[in-house]
CSV table of C-alpha atoms in Angstrom, one decimal:
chain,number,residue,atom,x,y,z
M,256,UNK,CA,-8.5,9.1,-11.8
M,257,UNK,CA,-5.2,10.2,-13.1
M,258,UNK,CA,-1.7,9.0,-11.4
M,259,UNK,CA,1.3,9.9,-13.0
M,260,UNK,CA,4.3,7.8,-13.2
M,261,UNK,CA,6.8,10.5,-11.8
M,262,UNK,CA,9.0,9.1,-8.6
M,263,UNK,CA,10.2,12.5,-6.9
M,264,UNK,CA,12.1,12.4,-3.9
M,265,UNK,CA,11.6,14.8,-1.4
M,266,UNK,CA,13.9,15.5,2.2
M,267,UNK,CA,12.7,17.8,4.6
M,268,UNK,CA,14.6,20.0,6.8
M,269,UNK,CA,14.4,17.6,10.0
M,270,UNK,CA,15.6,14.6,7.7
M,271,UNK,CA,18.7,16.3,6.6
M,272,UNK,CA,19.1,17.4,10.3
M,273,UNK,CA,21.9,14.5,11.0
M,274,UNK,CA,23.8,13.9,8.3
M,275,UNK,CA,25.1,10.8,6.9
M,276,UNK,CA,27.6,8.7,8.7
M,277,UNK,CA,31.5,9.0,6.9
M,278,UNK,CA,31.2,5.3,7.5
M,279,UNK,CA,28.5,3.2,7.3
M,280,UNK,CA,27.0,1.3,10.3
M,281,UNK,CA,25.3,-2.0,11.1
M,282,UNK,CA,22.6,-1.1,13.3
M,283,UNK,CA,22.0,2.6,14.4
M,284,UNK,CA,19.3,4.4,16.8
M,285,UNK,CA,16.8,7.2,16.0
M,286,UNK,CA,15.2,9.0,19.0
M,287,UNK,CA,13.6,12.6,19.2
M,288,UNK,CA,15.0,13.4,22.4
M,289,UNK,CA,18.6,12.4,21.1
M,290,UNK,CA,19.2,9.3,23.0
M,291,UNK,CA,19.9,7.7,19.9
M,292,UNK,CA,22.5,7.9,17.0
M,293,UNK,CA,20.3,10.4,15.2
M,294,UNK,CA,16.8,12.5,15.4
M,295,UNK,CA,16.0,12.1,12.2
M,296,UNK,CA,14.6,8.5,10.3
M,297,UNK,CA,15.9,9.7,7.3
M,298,UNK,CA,19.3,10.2,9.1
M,299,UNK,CA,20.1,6.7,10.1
M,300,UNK,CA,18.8,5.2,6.6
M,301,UNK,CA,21.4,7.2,5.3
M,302,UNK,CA,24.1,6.0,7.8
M,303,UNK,CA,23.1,2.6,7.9
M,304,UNK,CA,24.9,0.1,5.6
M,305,UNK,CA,23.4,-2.4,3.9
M,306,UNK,CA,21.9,-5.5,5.9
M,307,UNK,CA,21.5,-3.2,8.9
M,308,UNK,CA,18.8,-2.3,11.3
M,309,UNK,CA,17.3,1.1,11.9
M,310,UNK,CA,15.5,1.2,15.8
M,311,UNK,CA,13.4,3.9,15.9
M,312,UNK,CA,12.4,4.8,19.5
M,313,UNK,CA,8.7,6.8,19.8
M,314,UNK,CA,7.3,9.6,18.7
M,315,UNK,CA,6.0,11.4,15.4
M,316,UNK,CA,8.8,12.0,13.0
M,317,UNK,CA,7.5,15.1,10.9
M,318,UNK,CA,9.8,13.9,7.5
M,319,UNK,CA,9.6,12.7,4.2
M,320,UNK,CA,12.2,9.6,3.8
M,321,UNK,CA,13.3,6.7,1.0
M,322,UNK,CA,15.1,4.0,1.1
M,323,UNK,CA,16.9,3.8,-1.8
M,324,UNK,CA,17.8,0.5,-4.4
M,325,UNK,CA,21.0,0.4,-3.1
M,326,UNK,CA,20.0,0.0,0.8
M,327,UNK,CA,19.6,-3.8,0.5
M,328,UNK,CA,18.2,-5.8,3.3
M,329,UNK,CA,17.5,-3.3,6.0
M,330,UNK,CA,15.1,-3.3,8.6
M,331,UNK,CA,13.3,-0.2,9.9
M,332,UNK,CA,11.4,-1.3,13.0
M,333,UNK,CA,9.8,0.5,16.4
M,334,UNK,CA,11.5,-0.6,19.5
M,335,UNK,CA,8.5,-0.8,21.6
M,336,UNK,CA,6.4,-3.7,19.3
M,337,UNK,CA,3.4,-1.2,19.4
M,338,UNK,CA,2.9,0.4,15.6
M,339,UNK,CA,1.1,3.3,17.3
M,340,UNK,CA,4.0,4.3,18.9
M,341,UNK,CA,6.0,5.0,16.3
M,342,UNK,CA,4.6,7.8,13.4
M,343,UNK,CA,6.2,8.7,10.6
M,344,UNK,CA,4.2,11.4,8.9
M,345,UNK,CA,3.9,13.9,6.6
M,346,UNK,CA,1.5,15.6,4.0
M,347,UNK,CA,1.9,16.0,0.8
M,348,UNK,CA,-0.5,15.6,-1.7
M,349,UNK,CA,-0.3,15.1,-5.5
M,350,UNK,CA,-1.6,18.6,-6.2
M,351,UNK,CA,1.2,20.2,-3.6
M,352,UNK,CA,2.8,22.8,-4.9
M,353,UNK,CA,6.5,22.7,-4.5
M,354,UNK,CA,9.0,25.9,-4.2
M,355,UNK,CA,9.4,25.5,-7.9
M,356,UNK,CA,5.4,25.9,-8.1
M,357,UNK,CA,5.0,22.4,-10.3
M,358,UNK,CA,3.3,19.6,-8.0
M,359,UNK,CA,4.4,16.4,-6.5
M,360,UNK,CA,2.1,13.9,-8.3
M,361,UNK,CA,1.1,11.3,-6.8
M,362,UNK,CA,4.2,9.1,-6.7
M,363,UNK,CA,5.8,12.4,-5.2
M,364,UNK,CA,3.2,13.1,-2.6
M,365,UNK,CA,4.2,9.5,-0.8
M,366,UNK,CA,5.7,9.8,3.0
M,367,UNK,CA,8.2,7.4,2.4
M,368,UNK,CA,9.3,5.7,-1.1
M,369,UNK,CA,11.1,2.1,-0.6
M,370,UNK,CA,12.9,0.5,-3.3
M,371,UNK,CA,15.2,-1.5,-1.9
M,372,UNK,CA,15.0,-5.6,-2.2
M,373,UNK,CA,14.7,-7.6,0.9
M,374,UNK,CA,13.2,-4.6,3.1
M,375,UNK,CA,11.8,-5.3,6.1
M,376,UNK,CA,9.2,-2.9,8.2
M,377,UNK,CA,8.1,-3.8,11.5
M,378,UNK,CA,5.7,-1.9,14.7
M,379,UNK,CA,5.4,1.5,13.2
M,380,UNK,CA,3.0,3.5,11.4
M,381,UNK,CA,3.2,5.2,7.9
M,382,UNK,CA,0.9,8.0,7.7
M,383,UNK,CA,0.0,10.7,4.9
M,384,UNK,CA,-2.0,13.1,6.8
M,385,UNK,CA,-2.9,15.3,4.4
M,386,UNK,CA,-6.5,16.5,4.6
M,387,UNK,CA,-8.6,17.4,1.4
M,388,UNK,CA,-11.5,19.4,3.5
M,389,UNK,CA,-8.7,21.7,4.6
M,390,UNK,CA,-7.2,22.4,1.4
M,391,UNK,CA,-10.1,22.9,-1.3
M,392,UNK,CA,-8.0,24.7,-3.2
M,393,UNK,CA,-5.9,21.4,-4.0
M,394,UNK,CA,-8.2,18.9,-6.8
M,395,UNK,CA,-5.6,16.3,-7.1
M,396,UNK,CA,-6.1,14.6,-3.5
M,397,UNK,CA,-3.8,11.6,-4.1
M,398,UNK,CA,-1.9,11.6,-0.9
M,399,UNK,CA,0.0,8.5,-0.8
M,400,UNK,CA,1.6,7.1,2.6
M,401,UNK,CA,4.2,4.2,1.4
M,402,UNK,CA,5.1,3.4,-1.9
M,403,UNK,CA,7.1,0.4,-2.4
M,404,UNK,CA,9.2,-0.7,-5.4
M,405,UNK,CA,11.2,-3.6,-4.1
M,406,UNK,CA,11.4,-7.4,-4.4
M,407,UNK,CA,11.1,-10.0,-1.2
M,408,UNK,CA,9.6,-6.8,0.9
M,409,UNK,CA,8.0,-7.9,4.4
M,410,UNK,CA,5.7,-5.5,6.5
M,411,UNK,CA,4.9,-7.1,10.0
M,412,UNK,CA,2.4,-5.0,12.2
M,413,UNK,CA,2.9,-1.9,10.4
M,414,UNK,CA,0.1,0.8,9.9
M,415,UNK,CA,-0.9,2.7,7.1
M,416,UNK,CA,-3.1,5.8,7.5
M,417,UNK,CA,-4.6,7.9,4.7
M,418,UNK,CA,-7.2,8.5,2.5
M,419,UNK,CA,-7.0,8.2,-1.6
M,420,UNK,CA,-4.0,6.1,-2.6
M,421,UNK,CA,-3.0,5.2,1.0
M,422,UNK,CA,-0.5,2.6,-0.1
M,423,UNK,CA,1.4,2.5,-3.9
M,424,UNK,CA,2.0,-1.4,-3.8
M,425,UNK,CA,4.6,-1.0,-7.2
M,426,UNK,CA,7.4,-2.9,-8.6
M,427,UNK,CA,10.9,-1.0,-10.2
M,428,UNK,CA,9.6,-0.7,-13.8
M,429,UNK,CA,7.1,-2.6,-16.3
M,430,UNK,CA,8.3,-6.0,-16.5
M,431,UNK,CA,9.7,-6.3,-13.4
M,432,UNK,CA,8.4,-8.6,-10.0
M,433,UNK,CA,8.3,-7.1,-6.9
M,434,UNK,CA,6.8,-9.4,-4.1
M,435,UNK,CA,5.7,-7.5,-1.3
M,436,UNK,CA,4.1,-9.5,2.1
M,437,UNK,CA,1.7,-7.4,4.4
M,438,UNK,CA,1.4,-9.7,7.6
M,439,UNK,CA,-1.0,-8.2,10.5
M,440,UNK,CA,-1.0,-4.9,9.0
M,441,UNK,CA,-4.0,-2.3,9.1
M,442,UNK,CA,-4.7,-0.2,6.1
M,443,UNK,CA,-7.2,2.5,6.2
M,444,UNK,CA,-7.7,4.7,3.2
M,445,UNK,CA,-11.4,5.5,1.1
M,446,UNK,CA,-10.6,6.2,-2.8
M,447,UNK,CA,-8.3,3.4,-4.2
M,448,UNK,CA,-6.7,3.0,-1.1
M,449,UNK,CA,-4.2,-0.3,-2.1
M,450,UNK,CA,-3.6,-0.1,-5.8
M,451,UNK,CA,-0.5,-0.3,-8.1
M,452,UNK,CA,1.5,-3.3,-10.2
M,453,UNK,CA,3.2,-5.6,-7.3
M,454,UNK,CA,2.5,-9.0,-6.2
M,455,UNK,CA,1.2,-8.5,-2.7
M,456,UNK,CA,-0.2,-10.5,-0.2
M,457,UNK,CA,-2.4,-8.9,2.7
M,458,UNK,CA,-2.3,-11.9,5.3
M,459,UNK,CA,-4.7,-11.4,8.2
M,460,UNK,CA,-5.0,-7.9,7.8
M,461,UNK,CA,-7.6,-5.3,9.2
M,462,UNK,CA,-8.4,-3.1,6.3
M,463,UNK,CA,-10.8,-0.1,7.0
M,464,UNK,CA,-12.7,1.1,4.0
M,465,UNK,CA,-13.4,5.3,5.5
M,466,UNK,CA,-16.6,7.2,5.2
M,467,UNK,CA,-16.6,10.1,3.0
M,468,UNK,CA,-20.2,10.7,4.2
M,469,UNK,CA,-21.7,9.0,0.7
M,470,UNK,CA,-25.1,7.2,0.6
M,471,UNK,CA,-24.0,5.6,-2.5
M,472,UNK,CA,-19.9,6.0,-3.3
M,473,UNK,CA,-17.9,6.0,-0.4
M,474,UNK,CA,-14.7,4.4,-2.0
M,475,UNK,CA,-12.7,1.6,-3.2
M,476,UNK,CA,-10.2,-0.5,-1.4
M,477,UNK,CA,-8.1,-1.9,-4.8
M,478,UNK,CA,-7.0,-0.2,-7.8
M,479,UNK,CA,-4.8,-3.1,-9.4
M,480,UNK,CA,-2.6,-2.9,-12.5
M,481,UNK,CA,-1.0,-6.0,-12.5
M,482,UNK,CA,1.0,-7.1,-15.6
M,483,UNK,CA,-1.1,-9.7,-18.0
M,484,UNK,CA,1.9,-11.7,-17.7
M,485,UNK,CA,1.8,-12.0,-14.2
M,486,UNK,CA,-0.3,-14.5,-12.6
M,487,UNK,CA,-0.4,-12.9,-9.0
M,488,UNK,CA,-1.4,-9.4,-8.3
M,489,UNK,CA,-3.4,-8.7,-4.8
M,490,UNK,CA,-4.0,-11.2,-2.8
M,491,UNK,CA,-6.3,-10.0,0.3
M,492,UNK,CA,-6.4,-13.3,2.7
M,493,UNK,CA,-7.9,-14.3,6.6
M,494,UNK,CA,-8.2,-10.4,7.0
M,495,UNK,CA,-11.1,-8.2,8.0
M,496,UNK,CA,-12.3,-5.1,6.1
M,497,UNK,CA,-14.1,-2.9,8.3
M,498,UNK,CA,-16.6,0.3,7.9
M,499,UNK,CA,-18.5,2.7,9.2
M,500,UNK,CA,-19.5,4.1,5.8
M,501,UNK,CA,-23.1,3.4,4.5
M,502,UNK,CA,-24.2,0.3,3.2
M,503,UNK,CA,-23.5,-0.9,0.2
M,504,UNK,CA,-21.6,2.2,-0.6
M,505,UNK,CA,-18.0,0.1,-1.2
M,506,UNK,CA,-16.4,-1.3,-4.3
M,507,UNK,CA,-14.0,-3.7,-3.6
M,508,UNK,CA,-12.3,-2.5,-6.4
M,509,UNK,CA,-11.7,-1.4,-9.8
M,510,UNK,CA,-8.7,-1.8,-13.0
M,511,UNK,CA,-6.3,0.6,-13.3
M,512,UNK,CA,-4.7,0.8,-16.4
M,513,UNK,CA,-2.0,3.9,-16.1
M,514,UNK,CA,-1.3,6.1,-18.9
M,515,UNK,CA,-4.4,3.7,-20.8
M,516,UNK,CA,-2.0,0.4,-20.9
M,517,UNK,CA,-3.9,-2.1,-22.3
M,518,UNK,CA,-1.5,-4.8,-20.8
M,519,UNK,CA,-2.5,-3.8,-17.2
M,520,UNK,CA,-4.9,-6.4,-16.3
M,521,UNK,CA,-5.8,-6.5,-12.9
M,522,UNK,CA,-5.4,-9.2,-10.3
M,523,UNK,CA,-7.4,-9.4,-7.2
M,524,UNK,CA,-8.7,-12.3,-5.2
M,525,UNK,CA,-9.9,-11.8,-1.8
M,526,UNK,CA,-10.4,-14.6,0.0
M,527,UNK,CA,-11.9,-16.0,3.6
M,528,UNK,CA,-12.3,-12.4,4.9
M,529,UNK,CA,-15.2,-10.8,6.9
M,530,UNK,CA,-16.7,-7.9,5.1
M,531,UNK,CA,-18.8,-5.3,6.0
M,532,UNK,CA,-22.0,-4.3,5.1
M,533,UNK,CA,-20.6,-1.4,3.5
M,534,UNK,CA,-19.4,-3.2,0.9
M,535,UNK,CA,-21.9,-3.3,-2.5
M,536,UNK,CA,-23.3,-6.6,-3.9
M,537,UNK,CA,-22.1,-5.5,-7.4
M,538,UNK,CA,-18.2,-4.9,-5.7
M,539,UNK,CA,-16.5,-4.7,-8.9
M,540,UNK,CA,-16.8,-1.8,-11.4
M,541,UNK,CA,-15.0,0.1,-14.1
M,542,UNK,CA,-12.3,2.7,-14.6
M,543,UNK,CA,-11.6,5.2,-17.4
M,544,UNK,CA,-13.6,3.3,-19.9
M,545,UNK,CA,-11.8,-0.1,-18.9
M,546,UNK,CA,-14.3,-2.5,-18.0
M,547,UNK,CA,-14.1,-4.4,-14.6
M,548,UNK,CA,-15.2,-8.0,-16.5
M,549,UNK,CA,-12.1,-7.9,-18.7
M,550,UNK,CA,-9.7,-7.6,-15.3
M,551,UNK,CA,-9.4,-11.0,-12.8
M,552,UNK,CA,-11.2,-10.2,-9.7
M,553,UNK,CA,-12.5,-12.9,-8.1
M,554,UNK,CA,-13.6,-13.7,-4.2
M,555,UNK,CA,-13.6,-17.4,-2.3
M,556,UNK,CA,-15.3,-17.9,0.7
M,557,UNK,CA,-15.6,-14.6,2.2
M,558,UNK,CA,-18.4,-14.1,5.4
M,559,UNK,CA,-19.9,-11.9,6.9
M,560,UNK,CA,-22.7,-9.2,5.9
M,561,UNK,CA,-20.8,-8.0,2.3
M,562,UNK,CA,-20.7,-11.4,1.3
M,563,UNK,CA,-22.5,-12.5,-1.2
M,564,UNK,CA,-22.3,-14.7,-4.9
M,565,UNK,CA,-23.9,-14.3,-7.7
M,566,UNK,CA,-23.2,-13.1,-11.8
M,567,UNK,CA,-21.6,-9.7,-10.4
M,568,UNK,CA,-19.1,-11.4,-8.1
M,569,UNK,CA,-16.8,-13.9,-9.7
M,570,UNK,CA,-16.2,-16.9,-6.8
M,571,UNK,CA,-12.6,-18.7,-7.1
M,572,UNK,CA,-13.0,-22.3,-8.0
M,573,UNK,CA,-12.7,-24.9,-4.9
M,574,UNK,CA,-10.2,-26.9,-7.5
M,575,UNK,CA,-8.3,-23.9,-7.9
M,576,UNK,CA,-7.9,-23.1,-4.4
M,577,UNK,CA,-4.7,-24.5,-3.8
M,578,UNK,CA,-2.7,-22.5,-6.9
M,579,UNK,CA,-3.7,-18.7,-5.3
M,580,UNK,CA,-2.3,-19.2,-1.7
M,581,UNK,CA,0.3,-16.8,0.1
M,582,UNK,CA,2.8,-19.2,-0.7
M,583,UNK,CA,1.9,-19.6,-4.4
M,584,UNK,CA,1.7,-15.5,-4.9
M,585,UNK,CA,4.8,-15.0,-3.3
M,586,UNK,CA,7.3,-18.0,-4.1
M,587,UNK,CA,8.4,-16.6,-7.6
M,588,UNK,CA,11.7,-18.5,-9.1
M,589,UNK,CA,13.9,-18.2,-5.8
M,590,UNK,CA,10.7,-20.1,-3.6
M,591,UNK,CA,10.7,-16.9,-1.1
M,592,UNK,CA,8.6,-17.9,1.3
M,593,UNK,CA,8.2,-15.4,4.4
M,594,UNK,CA,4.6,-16.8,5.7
M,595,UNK,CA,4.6,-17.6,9.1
């Protein structure tokens, strides 16, 4: 599966519908019916300073939007506490053409791109609702929702909707941490669904693996490229993956390697979560000639029917147990510790 590496960032008409504040404010409102300080998402992230707070009142905002590095701190969040209520959407694909007639990519294709450090997302949805049966004419069907480049990043009760690539978990180059904490968040997607280079922790998470109407290969739900020198890649913890998709027709994941990098050597432990039995007793495979054995999957204490043990799936040690926690992904240098 090819990704490129190109970050585009794209504004649609409605976005640039309000623009910008001459001076930037603390807190600011976004409402379709114009109750609020703006119509637009992108509108008030573009008038809010840093350290403020977008509300964003319901309703499906058609718009691409980013957060740029330099918005530090903000919060986007619904004002009703429901994530449902609260859409933003569009749908891009990497394959899109643009004006220009080159295509997005699929780092371009994402509904909203957020870089800034210390971001925080709460009761809304995320959604790339591009549809691949409607466009045959499009092969590359990466059509990512959210991706996110930042450090100390917290998503509480936020959905993400899509289908391949649902959710670019990234950091702001090679090299670089970004920690990233998904608390009761639900993530649907079928073909490499959570996948990129940050440290991310899914804490009781509902995670729903879709059916492409496969008997044998509906999917994967990681697609990991942590750095070797990074300890802690995915961590997937007290969630629940759910599927209607055949049995055993599920990886829980494969190695991505972009561009062939050797050095990308994926992390992924998923641990004390109910899976489906959509998921395969051989969950791990390969990618592009990388082989799933060299990467650091492992599982610890999962239930329910896609359980299993065995030579094909890799158990945590119980003595180990206590050095891959939430805490322990997430505490980096600065001991960040947002679980709660």
């Amino acid at each position: 599966m090819f990704k490129t590496l190109l970050v585009a960032s794209v504004l649609t008409g409605a976005a640039l519908a309000a623009p910008p504040a001459s001076g930037a404010a603390a807190n600011v409102v976004v409402a379709k019916d114009g109750s609020g300080n703006y119509t637009a998402v992108q509108a008030g992230i573009n008038a809010v300073s840093a350290g403020g707070t977008i509300s964003v009142k319901p309703g499906t905002y058609r718009e691409v939007i980013t957060v740029p590095s330099g918005k530090t701190g903000i919060t986007l969040r619904g004002t009703t506490g429901k994530a449902a209520d609260v859409v933003i959407d569009y749908d891009n694909a990497s394959g899109t053409k643009k004006p220009d007639g080159s295509t997005y990519g699929t780092s371009g294709s994402a509904t909203a791109t957020i870089a800034a450090n210390g971001f925080t997302a709460t009761a809304l949805t995320f959604r790339n609702s591009f549809d691949r049966n409607a466009h045959p004419e499009i092969k590359d069907t990466q059509a990512v929702a959210v991706k996110t480049t930042g450090d100390r990043m917290v998503f509480d009760n936020v959905t993400f909707l899509g289908h391949q690539d649902t959710l670019y978990a990234d950091t702001a180059a090679v090299g670089t941490v970004g920690r990233q904490y998904y608390r009761t968040c639900s993530i649907s997607g079928d073909v490499d669904f959570i996948f990129g280079r940050a440290t991310a922790v899914f804490d009781r998470a509902a995670i729903t693996a879709l059916d492409r109407g496969s008997s044998t290969n509906n999917g994967f739900l990681t697609a990991a490229s942590t750095r070797r020198s990074n300890p802690y890649g995915f961590l997937i913890v007290g969630s629940r993956v759910l599927s209607s998709a055949a049995n055993a027709s599920f990886y829980l994941g494969r190695p991505w390697h972009p561009g062939g990098d050797v050095d990308a050597i994926a992390q992924v432990l998923i641990r004390e979560t109910s899976l489906p039995a959509a998921i395969k007793q051989a969950p791990w495979t390969d990618m592009s000639g990388f082989s799933w054995k060299d990467a650091r999957f492992t599982e610890y204490r999962n239930t329910g029917p896609g359980a299993g043990t065995g030579a094909d799936r890799p158990q945590l040690p119980a003595a180990q147990a206590g050095n891959y926690t939430a805490q322990r992904y997430l505490a980096g240098s600065d001991g960040w510790n947002p679980v709660h």
